[in-house]
Short mmCIF file of C-alpha atoms and ligand atoms in Angstrom, two decimals:
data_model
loop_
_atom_site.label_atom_id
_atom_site.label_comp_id
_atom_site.label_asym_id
_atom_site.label_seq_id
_atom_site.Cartn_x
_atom_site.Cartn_y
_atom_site.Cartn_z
CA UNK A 1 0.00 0.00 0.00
CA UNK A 2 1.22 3.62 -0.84
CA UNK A 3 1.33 6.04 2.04
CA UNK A 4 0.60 9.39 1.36
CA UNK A 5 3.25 10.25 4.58
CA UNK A 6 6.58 10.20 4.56
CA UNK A 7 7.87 8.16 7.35
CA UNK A 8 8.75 9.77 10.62
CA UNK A 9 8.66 9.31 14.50
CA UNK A 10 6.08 11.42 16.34
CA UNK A 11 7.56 10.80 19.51
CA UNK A 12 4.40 12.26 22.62
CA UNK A 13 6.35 12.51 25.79
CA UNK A 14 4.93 14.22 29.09
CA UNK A 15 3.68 12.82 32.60
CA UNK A 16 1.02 10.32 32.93
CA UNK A 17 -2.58 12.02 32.28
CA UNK A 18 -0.88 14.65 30.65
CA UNK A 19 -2.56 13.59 27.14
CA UNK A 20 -0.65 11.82 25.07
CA UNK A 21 -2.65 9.38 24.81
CA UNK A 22 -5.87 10.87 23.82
CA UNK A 23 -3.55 13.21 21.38
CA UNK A 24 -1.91 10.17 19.87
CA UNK A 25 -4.97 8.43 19.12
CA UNK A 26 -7.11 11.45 17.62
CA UNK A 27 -3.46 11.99 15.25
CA UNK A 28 -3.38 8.61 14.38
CA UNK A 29 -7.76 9.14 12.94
CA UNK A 30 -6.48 12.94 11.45
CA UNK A 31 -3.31 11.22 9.44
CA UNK A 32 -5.73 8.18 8.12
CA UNK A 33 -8.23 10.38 6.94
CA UNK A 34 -5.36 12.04 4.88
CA UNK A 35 -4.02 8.92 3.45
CA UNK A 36 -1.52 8.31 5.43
CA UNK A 37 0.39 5.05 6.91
CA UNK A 38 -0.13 5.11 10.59
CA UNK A 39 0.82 3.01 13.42
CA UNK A 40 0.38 4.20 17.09
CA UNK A 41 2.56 2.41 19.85
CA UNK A 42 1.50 3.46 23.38
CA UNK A 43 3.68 2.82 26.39
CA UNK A 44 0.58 1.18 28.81
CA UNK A 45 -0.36 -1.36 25.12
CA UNK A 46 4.15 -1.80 25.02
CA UNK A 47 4.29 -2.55 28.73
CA UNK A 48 1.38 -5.61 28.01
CA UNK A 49 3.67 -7.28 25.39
CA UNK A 50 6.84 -6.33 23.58
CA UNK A 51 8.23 -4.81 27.68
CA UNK A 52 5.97 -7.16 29.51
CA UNK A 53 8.19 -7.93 32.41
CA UNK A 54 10.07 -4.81 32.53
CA UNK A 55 9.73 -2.23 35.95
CA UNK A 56 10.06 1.24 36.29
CA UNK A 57 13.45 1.45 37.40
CA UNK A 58 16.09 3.52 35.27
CA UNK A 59 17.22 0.85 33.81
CA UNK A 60 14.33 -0.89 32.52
CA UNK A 61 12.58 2.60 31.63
CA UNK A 62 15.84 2.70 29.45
CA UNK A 63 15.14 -0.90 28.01
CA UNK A 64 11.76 -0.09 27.34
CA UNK A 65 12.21 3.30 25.57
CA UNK A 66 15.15 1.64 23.34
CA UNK A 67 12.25 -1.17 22.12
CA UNK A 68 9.64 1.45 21.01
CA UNK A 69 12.38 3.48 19.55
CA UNK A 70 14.13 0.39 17.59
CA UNK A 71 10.02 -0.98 15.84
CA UNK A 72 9.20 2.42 15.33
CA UNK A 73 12.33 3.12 13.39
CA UNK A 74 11.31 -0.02 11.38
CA UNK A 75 8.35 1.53 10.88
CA UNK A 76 9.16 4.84 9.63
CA UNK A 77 11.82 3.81 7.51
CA UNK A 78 8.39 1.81 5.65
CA UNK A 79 6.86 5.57 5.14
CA UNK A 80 4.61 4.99 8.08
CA UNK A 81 3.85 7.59 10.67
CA UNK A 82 5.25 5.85 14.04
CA UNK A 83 2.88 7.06 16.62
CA UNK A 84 4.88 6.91 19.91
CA UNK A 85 2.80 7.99 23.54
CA UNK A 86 4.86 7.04 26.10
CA UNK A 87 6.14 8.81 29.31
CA UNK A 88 9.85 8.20 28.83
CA UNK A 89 11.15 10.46 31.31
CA UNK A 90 14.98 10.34 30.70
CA UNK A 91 16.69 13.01 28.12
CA UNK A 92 19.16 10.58 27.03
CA UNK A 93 16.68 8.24 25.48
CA UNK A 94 15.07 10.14 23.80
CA UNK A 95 17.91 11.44 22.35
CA UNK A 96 19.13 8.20 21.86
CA UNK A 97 16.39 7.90 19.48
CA UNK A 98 16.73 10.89 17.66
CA UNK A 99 20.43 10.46 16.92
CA UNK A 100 19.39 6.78 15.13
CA UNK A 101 15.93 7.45 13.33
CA UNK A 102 16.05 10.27 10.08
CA UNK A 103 13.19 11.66 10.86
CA UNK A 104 12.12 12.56 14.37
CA UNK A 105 9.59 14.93 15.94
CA UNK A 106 9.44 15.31 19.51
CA UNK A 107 6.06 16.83 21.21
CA UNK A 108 6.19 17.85 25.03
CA UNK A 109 2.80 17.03 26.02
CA UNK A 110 2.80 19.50 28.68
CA UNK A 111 0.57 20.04 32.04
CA UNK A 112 1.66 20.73 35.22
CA UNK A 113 1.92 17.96 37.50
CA UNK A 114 -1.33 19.69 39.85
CA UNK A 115 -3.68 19.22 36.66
CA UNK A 116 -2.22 15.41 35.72
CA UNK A 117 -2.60 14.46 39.47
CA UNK A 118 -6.44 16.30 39.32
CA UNK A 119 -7.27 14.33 36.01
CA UNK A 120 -5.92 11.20 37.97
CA UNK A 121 -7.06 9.42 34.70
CA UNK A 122 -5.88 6.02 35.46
CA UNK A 123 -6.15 6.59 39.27
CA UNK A 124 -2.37 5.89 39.66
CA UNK A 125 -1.14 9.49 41.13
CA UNK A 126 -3.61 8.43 44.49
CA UNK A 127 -1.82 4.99 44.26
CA UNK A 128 1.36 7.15 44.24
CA UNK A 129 0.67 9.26 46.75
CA UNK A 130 -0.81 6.39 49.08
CA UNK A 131 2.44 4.38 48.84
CA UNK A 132 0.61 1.82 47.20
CA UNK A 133 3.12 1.84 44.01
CA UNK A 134 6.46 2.84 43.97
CA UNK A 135 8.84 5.10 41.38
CA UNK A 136 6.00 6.88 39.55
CA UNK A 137 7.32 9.81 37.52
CA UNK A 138 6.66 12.85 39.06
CA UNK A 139 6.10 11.81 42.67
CA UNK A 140 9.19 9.78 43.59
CA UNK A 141 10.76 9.27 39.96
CA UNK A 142 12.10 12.12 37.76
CA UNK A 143 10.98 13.59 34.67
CA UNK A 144 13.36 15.62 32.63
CA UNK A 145 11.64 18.03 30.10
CA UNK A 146 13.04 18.31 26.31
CA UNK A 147 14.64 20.96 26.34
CA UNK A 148 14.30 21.56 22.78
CA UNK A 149 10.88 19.84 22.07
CA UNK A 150 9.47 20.44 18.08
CA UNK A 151 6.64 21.35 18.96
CA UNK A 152 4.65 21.76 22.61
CA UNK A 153 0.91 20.88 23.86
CA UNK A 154 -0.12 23.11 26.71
CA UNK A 155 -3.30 20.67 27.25
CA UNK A 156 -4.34 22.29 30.26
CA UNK A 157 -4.84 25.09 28.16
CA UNK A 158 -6.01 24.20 24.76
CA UNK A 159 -8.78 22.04 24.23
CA UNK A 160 -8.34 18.55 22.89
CA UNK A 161 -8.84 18.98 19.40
CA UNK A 162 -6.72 22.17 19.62
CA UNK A 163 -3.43 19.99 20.26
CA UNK A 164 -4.21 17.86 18.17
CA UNK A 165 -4.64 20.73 15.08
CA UNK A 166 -1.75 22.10 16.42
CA UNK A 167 0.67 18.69 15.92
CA UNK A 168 -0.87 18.47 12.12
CA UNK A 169 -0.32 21.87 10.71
CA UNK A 170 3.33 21.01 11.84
CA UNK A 171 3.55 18.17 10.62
CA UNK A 172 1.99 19.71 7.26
CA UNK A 173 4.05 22.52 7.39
CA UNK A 174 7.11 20.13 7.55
CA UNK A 175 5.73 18.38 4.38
CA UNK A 176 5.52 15.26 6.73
CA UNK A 177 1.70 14.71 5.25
CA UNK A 178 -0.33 16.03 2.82
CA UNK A 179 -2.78 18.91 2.90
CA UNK A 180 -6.13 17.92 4.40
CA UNK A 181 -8.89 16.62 1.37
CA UNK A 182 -11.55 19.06 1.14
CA UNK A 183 -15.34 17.95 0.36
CA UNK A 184 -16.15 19.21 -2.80
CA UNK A 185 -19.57 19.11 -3.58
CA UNK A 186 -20.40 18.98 -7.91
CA UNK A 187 -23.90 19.90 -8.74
P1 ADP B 1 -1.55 10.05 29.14
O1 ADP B 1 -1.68 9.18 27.93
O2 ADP B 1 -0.54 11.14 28.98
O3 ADP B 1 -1.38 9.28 30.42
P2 ADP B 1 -4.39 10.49 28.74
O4 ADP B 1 -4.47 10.87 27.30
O5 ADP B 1 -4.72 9.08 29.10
O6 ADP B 1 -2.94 10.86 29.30
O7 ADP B 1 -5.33 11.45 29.62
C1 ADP B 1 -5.32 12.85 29.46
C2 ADP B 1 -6.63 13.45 29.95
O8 ADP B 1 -6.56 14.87 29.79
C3 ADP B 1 -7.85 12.97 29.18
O9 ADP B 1 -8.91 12.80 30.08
C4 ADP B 1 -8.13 14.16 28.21
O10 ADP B 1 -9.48 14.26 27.84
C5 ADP B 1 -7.68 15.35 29.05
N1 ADP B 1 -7.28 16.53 28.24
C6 ADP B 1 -7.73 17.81 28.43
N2 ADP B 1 -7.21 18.66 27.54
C7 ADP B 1 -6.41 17.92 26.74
C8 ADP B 1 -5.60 18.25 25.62
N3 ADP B 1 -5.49 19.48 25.14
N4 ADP B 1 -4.91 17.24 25.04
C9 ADP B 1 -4.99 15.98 25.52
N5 ADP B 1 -5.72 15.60 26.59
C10 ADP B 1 -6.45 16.57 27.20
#
């Protein structure tokens, strides 16, 4: 099948509830509808299968990170868009990734800690905070920002389909993917 994309690695990195996620998946329906070749690789779906097994300590963040990075390279070296939503907190894998994948686009999915802990999506910061689990970013594990993300998602101030307009017109801009069909009605 022809992709309409040419292959990169959308790489969503932020704290848990921070969006990525929900951003991920309404990129991956906005790039089909445009032709393109789209795969989405979340870290909770990763940690079920490819990681299963792995823990949350440096290390095995680090192993973790390295697997997503190596199948979406595969990927986008096929011309497919390798969705990637996953927390990976540590700088140096990220730019681990970078330095061995051509095309790379890194999006800071960015909310303060207050709001991700108030979503409490999954229920995990409580779980946190209780003791109940151990090493979760932003409580007793470290995050370190990008510090030179492509492009950033305030998502406790834009709306959801506002970040997610945002990442596309980039990613059009970049001449990543094409130009969004218009309806053209023929009488
Ligand atoms: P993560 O995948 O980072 O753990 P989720 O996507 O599961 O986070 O959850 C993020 C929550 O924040 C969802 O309930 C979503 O509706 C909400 N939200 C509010 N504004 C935004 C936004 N601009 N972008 C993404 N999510 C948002």
């Amino acid at each position: 099948m022809k992709s309409n994309s040419k292959g990169l690695i959308l790489w969503l990195t932020g704290f848990s509830g921070s969006g990525k996620t929900t951003i991920a998946k309404g990129l991956e329906r906005e790039l089909k509808e445009r032709g393109c070749l789209v795969e989405l690789l979340d870290g909770d779906v990763v940690r079920t299968n490819l990681s299963k097994g792995l823990g949350y300590s440096r290390e095995d963040r680090e192993t973790n990170i390295r697997r997503i990075g190596f199948v979406a390279n595969l990927l986008s070296r096929n011309d497919v868009v390798a969705i990637v939503a996953a927390i990976s907190p540590y700088r140096t894998s990220r730019d681990e990734v970078r330095r061995t994948t051509e095309n790379f686009i890194e999006v800071y999915v960015n909310s303060p800690l207050e709001v991700c802990e108030e979503r409490d999506v999954k229920g995990l910061y409580a779980m946190a905070r209780a003791g109940e689990i151990r090493a979760f970013t932003g409580i007793d594990a470290p995050y370190e920002e990008p510090l030179n993300p492509d492009i950033v998602c305030y998502t406790s101030e834009e709306t959801v389909k506002e970040s997610i307009a945002k990442v596309a017109a980039e990613l059009q801009r970049l001449e990543y993917i094409p130009v969004k069909p218009q309806l053209e009605y023929f009488i």
